[in-house]
Short mmCIF file of C-alpha atoms and ligand atoms in Angstrom, two decimals:
data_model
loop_
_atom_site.label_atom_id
_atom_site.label_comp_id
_atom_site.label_asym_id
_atom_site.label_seq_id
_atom_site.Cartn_x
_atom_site.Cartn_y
_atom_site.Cartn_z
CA UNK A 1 0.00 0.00 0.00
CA UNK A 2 1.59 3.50 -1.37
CA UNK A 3 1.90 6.46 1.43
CA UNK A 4 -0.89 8.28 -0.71
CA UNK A 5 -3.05 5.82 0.80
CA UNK A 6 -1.89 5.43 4.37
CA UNK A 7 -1.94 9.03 5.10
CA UNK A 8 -5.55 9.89 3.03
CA UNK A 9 -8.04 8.61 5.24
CA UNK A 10 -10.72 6.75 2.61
CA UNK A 11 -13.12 9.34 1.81
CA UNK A 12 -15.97 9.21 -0.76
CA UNK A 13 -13.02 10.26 -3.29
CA UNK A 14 -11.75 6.46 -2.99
CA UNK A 15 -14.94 4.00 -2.54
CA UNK A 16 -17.23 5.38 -4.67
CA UNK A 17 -20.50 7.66 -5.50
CA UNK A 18 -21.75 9.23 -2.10
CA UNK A 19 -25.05 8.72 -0.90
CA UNK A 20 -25.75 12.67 -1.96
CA UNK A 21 -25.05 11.81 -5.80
CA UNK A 22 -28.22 8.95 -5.58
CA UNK A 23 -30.64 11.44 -3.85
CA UNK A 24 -29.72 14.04 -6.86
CA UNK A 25 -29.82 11.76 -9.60
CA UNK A 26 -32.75 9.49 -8.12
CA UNK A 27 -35.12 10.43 -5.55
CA UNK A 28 -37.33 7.93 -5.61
CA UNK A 29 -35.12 5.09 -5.16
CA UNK A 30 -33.33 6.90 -2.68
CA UNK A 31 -36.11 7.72 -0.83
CA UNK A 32 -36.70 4.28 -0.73
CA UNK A 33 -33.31 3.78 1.01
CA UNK A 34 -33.77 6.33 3.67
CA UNK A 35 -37.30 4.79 4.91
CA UNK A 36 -36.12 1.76 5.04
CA UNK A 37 -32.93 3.05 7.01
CA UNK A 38 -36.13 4.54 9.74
CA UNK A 39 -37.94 1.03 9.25
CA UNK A 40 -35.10 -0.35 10.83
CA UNK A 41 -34.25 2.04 12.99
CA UNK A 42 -37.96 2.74 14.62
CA UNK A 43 -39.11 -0.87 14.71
CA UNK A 44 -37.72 -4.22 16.83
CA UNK A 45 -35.62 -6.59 14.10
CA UNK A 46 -36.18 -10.00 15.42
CA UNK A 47 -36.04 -11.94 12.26
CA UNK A 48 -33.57 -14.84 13.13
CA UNK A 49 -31.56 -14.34 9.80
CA UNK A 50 -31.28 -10.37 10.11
CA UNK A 51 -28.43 -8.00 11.32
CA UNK A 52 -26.77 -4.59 11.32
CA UNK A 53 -23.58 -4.95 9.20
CA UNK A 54 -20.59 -2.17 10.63
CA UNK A 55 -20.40 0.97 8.20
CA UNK A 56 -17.18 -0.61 6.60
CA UNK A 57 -18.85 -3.67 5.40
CA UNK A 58 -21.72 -1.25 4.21
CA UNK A 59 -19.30 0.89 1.97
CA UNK A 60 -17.28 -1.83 0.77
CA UNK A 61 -20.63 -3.10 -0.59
CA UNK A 62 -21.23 0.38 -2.15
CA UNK A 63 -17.33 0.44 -3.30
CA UNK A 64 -15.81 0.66 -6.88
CA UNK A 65 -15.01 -3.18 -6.63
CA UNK A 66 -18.62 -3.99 -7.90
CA UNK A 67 -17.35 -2.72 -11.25
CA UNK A 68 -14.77 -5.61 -11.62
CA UNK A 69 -15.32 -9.02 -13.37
CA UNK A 70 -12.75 -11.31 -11.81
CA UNK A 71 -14.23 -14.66 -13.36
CA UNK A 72 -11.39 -17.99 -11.79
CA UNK A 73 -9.62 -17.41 -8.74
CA UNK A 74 -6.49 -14.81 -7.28
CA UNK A 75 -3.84 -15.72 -9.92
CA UNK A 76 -5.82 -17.28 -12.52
CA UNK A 77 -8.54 -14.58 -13.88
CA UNK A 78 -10.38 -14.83 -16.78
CA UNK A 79 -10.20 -11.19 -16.96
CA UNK A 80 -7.10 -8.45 -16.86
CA UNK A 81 -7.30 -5.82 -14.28
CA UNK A 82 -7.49 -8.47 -11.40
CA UNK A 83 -4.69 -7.65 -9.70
CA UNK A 84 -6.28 -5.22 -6.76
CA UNK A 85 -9.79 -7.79 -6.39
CA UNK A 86 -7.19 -10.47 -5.95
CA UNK A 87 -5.49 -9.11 -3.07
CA UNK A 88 -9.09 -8.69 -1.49
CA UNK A 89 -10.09 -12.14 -2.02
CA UNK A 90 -6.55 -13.46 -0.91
CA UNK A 91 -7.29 -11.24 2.21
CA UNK A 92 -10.58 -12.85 2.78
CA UNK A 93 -9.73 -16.68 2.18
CA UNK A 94 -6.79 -16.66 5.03
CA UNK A 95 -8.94 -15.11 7.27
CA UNK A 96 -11.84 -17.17 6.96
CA UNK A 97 -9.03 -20.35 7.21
CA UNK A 98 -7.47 -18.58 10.18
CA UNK A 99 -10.85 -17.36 12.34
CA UNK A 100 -12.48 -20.84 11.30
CA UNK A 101 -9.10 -23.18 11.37
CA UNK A 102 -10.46 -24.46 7.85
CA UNK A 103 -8.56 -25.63 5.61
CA UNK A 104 -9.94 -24.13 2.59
CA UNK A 105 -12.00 -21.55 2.26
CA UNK A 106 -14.17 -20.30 -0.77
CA UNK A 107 -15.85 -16.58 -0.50
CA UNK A 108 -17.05 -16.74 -3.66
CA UNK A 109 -20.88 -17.88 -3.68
CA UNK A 110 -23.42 -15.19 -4.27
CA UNK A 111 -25.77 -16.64 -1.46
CA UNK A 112 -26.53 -19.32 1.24
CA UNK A 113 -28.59 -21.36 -1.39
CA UNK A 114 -25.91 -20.99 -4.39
CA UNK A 115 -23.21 -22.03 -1.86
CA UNK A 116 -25.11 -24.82 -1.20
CA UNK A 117 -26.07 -25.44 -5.06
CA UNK A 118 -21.86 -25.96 -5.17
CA UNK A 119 -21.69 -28.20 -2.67
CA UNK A 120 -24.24 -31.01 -4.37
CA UNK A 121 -22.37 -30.16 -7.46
CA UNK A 122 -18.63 -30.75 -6.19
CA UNK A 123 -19.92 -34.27 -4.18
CA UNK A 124 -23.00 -35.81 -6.15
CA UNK A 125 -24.64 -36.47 -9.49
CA UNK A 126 -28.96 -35.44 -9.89
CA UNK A 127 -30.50 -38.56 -8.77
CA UNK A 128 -28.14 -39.51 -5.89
CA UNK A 129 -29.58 -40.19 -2.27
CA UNK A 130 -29.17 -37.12 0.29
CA UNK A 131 -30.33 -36.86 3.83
CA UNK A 132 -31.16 -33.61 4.94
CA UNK A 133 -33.18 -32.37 7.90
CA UNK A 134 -37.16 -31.71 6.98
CA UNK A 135 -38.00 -28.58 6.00
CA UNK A 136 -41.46 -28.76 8.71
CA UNK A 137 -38.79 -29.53 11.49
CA UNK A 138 -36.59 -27.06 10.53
CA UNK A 139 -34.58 -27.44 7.51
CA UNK A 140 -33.93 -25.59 4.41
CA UNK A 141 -35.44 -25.24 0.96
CA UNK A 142 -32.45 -26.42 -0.38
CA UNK A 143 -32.29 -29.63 1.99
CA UNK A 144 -34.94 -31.28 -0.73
CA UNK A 145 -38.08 -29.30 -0.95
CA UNK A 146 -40.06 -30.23 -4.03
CA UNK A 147 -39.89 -26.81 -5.45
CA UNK A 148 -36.37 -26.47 -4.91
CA UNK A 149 -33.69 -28.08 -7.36
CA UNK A 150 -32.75 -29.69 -4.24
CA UNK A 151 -35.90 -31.51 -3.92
CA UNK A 152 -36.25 -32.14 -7.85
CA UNK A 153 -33.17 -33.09 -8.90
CA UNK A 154 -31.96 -35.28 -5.40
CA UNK A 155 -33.94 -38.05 -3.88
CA UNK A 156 -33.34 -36.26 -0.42
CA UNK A 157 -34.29 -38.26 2.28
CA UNK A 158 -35.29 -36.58 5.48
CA UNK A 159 -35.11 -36.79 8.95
CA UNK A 160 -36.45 -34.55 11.87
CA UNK A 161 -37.02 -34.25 15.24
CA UNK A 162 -38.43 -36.25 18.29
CA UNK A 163 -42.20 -35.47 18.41
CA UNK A 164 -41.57 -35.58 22.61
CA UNK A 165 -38.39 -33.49 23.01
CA UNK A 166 -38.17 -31.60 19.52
CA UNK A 167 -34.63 -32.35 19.64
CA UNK A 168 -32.61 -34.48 16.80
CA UNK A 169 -33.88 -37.48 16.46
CA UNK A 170 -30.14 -39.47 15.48
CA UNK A 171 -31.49 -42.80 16.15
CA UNK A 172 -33.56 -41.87 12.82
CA UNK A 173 -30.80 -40.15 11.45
CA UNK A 174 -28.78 -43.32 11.60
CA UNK A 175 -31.57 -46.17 10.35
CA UNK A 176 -32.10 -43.29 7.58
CA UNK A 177 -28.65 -43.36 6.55
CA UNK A 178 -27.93 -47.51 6.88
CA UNK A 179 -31.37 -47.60 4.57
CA UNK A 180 -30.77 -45.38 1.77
CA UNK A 181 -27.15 -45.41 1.77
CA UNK A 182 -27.01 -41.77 1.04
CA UNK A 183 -23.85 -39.69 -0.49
CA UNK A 184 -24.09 -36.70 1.84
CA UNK A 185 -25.64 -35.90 5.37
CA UNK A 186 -26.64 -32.63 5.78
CA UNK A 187 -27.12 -30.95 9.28
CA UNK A 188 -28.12 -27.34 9.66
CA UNK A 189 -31.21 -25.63 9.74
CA UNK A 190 -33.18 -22.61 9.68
CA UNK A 191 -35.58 -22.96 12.99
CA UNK A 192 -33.74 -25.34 15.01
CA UNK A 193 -32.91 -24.09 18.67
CA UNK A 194 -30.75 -26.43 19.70
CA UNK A 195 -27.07 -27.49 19.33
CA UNK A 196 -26.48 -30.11 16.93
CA UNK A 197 -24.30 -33.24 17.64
CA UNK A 198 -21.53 -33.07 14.94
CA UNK A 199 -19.65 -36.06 16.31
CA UNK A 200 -22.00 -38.33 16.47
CA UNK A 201 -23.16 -37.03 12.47
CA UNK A 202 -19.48 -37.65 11.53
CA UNK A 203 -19.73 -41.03 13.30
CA UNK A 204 -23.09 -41.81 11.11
CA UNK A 205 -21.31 -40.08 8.07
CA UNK A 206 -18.14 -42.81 8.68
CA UNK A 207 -20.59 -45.92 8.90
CA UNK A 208 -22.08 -45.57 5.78
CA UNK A 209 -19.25 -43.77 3.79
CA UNK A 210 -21.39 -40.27 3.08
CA UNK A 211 -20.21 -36.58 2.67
CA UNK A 212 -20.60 -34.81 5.95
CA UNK A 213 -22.07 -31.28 4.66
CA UNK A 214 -23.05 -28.88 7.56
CA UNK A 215 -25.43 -25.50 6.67
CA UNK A 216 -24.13 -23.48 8.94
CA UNK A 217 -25.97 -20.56 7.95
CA UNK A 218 -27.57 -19.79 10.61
CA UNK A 219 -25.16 -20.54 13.88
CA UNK A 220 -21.83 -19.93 12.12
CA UNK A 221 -21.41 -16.33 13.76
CA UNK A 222 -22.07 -17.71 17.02
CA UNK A 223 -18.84 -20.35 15.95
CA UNK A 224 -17.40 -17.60 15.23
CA UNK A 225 -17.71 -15.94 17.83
CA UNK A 226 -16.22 -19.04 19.91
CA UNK A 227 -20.02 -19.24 21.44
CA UNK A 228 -20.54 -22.42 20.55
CA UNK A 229 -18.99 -25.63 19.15
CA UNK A 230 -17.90 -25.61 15.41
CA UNK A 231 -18.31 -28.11 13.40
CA UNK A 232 -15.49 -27.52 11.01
CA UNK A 233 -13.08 -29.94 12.78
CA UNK A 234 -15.89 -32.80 11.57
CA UNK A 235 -17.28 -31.39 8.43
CA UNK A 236 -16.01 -32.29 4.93
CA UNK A 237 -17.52 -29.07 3.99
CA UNK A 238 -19.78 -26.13 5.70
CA UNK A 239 -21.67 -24.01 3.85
CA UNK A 240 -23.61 -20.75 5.16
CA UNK A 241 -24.80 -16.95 4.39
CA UNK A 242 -21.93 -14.14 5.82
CA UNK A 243 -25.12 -12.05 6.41
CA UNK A 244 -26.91 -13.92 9.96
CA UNK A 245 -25.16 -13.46 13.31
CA UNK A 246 -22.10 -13.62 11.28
CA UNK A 247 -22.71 -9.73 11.01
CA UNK A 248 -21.31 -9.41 7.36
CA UNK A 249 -22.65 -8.70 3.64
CA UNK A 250 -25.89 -10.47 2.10
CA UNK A 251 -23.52 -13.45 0.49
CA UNK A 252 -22.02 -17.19 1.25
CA UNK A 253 -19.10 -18.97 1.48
CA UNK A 254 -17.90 -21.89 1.86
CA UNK A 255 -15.06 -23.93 3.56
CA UNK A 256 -13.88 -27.39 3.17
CA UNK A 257 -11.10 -30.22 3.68
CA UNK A 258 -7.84 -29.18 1.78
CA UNK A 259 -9.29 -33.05 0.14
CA UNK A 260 -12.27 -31.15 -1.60
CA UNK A 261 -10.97 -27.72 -2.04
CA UNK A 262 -10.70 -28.06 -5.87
CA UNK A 263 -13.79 -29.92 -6.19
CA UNK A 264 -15.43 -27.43 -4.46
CA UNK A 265 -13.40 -24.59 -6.14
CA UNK A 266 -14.83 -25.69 -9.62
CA UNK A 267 -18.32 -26.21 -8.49
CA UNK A 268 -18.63 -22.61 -7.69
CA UNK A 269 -16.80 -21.76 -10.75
CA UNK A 270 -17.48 -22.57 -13.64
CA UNK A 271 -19.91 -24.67 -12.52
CA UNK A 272 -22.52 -22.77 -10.51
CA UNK A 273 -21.65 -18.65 -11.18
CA UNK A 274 -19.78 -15.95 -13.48
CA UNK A 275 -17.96 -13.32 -11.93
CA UNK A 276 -18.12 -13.50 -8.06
CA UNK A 277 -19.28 -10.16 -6.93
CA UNK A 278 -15.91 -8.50 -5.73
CA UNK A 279 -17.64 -5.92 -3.18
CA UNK A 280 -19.29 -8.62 -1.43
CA UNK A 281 -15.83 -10.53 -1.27
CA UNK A 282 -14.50 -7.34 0.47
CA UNK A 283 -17.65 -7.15 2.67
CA UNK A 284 -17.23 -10.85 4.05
CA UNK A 285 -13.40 -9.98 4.54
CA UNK A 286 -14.06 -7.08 6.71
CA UNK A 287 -16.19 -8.71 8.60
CA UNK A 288 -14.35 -11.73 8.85
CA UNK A 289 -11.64 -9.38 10.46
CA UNK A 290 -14.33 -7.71 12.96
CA UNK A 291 -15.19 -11.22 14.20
CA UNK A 292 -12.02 -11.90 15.17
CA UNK A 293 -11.72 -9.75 17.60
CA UNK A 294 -12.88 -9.86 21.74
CA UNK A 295 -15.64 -7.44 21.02
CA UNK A 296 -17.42 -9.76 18.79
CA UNK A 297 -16.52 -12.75 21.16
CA UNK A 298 -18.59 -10.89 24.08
CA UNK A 299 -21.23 -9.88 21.26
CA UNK A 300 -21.95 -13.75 20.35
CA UNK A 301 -22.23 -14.80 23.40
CA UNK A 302 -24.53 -12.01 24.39
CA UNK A 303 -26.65 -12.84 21.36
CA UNK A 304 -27.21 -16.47 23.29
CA UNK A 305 -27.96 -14.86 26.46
CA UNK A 306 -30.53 -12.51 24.92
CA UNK A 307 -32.12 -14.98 23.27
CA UNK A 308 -32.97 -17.45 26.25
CA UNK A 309 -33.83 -14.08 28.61
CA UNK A 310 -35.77 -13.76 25.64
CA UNK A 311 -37.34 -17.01 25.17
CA UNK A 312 -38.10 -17.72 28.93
CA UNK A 313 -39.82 -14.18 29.17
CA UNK A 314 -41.79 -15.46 26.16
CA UNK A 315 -43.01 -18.29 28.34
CA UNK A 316 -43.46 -16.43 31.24
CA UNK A 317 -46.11 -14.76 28.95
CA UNK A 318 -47.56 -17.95 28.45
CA UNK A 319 -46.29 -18.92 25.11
CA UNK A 320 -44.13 -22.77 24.56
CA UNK A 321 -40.48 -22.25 23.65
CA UNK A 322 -40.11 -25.47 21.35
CA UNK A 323 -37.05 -27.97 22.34
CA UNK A 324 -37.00 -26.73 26.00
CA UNK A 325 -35.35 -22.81 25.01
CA UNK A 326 -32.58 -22.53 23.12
CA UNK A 327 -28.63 -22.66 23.02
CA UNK A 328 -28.44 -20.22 20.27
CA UNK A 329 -30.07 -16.95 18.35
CA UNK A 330 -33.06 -17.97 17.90
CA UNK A 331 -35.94 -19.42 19.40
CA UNK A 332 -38.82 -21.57 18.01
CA UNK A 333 -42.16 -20.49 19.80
CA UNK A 334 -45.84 -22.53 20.40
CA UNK A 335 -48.16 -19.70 20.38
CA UNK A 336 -51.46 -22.04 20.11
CA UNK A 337 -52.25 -20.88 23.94
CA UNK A 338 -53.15 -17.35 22.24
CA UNK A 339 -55.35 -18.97 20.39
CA UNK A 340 -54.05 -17.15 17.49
CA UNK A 341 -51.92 -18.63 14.48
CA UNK A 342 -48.29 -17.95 13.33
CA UNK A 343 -49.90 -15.95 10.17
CA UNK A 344 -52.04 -13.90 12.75
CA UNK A 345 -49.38 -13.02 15.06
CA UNK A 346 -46.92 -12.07 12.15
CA UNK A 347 -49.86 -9.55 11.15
CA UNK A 348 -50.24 -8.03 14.42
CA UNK A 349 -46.25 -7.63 15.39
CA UNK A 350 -45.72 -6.43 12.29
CA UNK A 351 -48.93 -3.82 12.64
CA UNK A 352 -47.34 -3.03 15.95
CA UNK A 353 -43.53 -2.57 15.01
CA UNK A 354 -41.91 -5.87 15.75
CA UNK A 355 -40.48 -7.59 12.77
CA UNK A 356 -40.44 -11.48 13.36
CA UNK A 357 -42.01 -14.46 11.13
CA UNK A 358 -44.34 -16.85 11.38
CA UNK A 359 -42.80 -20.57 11.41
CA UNK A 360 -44.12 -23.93 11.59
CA UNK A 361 -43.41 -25.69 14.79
CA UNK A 362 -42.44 -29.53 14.74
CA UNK A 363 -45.90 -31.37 13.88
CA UNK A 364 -47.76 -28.63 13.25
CA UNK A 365 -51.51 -29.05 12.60
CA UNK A 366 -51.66 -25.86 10.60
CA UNK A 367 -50.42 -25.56 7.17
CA UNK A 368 -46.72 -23.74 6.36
CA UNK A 369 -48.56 -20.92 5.23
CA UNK A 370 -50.65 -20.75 8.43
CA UNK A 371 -48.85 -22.22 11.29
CA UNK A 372 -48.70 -22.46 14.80
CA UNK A 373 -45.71 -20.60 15.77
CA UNK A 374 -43.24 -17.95 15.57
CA UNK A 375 -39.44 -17.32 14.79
CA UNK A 376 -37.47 -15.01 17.14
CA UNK A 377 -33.88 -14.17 16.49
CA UNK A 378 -31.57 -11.81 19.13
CA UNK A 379 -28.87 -11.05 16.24
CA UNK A 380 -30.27 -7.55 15.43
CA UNK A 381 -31.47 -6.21 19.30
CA UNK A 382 -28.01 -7.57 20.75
CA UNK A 383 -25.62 -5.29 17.77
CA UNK A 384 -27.62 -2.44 19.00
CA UNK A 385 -26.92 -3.00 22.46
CA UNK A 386 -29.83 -4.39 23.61
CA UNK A 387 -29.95 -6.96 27.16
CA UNK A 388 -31.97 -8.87 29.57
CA UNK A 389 -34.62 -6.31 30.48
CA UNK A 390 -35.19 -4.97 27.09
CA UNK A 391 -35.63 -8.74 26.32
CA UNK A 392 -37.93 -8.41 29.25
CA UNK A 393 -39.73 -5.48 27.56
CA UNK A 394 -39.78 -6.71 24.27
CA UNK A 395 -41.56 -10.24 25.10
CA UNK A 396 -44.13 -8.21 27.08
CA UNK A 397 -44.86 -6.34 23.49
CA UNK A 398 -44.98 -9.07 21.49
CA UNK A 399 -47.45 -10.46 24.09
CA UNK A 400 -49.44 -7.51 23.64
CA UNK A 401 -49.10 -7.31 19.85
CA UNK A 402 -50.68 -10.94 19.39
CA UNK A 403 -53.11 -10.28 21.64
CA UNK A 404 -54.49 -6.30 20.68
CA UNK A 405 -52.05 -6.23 17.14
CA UNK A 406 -55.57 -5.92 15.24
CA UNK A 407 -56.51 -3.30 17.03
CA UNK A 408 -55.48 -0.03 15.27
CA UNK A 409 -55.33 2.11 18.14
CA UNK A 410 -53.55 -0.54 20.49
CA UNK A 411 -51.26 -1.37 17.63
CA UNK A 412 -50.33 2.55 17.23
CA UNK A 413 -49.92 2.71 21.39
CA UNK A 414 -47.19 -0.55 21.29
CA UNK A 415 -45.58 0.67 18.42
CA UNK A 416 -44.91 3.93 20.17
CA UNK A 417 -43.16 2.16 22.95
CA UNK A 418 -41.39 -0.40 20.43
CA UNK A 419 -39.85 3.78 18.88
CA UNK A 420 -39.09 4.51 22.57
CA UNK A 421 -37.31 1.03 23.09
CA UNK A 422 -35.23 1.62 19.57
CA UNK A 423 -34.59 5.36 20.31
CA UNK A 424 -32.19 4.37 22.95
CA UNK A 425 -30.39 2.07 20.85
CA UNK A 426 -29.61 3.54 17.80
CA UNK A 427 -29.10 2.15 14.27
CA UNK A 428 -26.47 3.22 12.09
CA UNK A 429 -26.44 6.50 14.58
CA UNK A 430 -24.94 10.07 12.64
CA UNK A 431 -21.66 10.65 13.94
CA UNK A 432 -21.17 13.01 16.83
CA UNK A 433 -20.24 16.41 15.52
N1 LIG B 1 -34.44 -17.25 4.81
C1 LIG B 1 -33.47 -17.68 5.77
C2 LIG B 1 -34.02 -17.67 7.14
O1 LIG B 1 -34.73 -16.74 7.47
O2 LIG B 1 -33.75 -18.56 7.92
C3 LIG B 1 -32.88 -18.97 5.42
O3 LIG B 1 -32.48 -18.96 4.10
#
């Protein structure tokens, strides 16, 4: 890096167009951007996949390296011009190897679901046998629902969870696996508050000779974060979004055995995108960089603590945490004692200023699009600051909002005290003058 840069601090002159230049050239659209910068500033975030990124991540997102095609890898580009994006992406891979001890790492994928379109790509063929969590217990889309490509082009067996603890069920797991000898095991989920058991997946994985593929999409920032175990040490490869807990830009990545790093390499490209999208790359290593550091340590494991203050106040409101409570950022809540469904109490949060969604519980008698629960996630509160008795607060509005949500004027009194609650814990706050 030249002195020019060292001494300049990075100003708009460097990263790009300025937020000024889109209100000038296009109001609407960036009106657009500023109410949605108050939507998530006035209201409560408690969508389980949703965060505040740091400024940094946000302007390397906004930077001059979404104008570069760097189609292959650092080195061996498709393209000329590559030789700044490389050093990025070079940047990015040893600190994902070094926060995560991976062995390889692969910051290419444009999201959770095309990092996990690679991974079936670099270890099976359409028509192979894969065992992936149920979607109704939990899983993904793209653990073999029949309108994903998962679920059309797989036979994806699935297992789920014990109808009396709503925990694992790895007895299944492991007659599922001896009976349909499948390629790959996938753990990971969406709406599952427990830990899961890598060791005993590897062991299952080892019996039967499969892939052991973990989604980490959703818990990897609390691995990250050293707030729970990892299950890189097990995994032949982990997939997951850079935009959950893990506090970074909307993206994926991937890391793997140095065994399946060029197999994995190749499945992202050529096989599965273009040109990887080079401010996203420097989005995922900044934040990469911020997770490796104390303060995010404490944050991760405050993002756990909020969200069992958060589910037992739930129950103390009369609601069912599902599993028991949770060990991580979310938790999975029975509302059926309100008498009111998931859909309903989406509606009426959202009417009242808390953000959360609607999510089938294991066995649900209601429908997906109906359901009998709700998703709560403490990534968002906890970056802004939030602890135990604004948990306290915030379960005693949701409360309220399921119950009275409907009602306009009720809905218009809790979302002024959902404001007051976010006023003291700003988002993206202007700098002091
Ligand atoms: N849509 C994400 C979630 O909310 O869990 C998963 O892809």
């Amino acid at each position: 890096m030249s002195d020019r840069h060292l001494k300049h601090p990075i100003t708009q002159e460097y990263y790009g167009p300025d937020f000024t230049a889109m209100q000038n050239q296009d109001p609407e659209i960036a009106a657009v951007v500023i109410s949605e910068l108050e939507r998530q500033r006035n209201g409560l975030q408690l969508i389980a996949s949703e965060n505040f990124t740091s400024p940094a991540v946000l302007a390397a997102m906004g930077s001059t390296l979404s104008n570069k095609y760097a189609e292959g890898y650092p080195g061996k580009r498709y393209y000329g011009g590559c030789e700044e994006v490389d050093k990025v992406e070079e940047i990015g891979n040893e600190r994902a190897k070094q926060l995560f001890g991976a062995e390889h790492a692969n910051l290419q994928p444009h999201s959770g679901a095309s990092a996990n379109v690679a991974v079936y790509q670099a270890f099976t063929k359409p028509g192979d046998t894969v065992l992936a969590m149920s979607l109704p217990h939990g899983g993904h889309l793209t653990h073999g629902s029949k309108v994903n490509f998962s679920g059309k082009w797989f036979n994806v067996v699935s297992y789920g969870v014990r109808q009396d603890n709503e925990l694992i069920d790895y007895d299944q797991l492991r007659d599922l696996a001896i009976e349909h000898k499948p390629k790959m095991i996938c753990s990971g989920a969406t709406a599952y508050p427990s830990l899961i058991d890598f060791e005993k997946v590897r062991q299952i994985c080892d019996e039967v000779g499969a892939i052991m593929w973990v989604d980490a999409a959703h818990f990897i920032g609390l691995v990250a974060g050293k707030a729970i175990p990892s299950p890189v040490p097990y995994a032949d490869v982990v997939s997951f979004t850079t935009h959950k807990v893990l506090r970074g830009p909307r993206g994926g990545m991937i890391l793997a055995k140095a065994a399946h790093a060029a197999a994995i390499d190749k499945a992202v490209f050529p096989g599965m995108q273009g040109g990887p999208i080079m401010s996203a790359v420097a989005g995922k290593a900044i934040a990469l960089k911020e997770c490796a550091t104390p303060g995010y340590q404490a944050y991760a494991k405050k993002v756990v603590e909020n969200c069992q203050a958060l589910a037992n106040d739930l129950v103390d409101e009369g609601m069912r945490a599902v599993s028991g409570g949770t060990q991580t950022h979310l938790a999975l809540i029975d509302i059926r004692s309100t008498g009111v469904t998931g859909k309903v109490a989406d509606e009426r949060c959202g009417n009242s200023g808390i953000t959360l969604n609607k999510n089938a519980i294991p066995y649900d008698p209601e429908t997906p699009a109906v359901t009998s629960g709700i998703r709560v996630g403490t990534a968002a509160t906890t970056t802004q600051g939030m602890g135990a008795a604004e948990m306290k607060k915030i379960a005693s509005l949701i409360a309220r909002a399921i119950k009275d949500g409907d009602d306009e004027s009720k809905a218009k009194a809790i979302k002024a005290e959902v404001n007051q609650l976010c006023s003291a814990f700003p988002v993206y706050p202007a700098p002091a003058k």
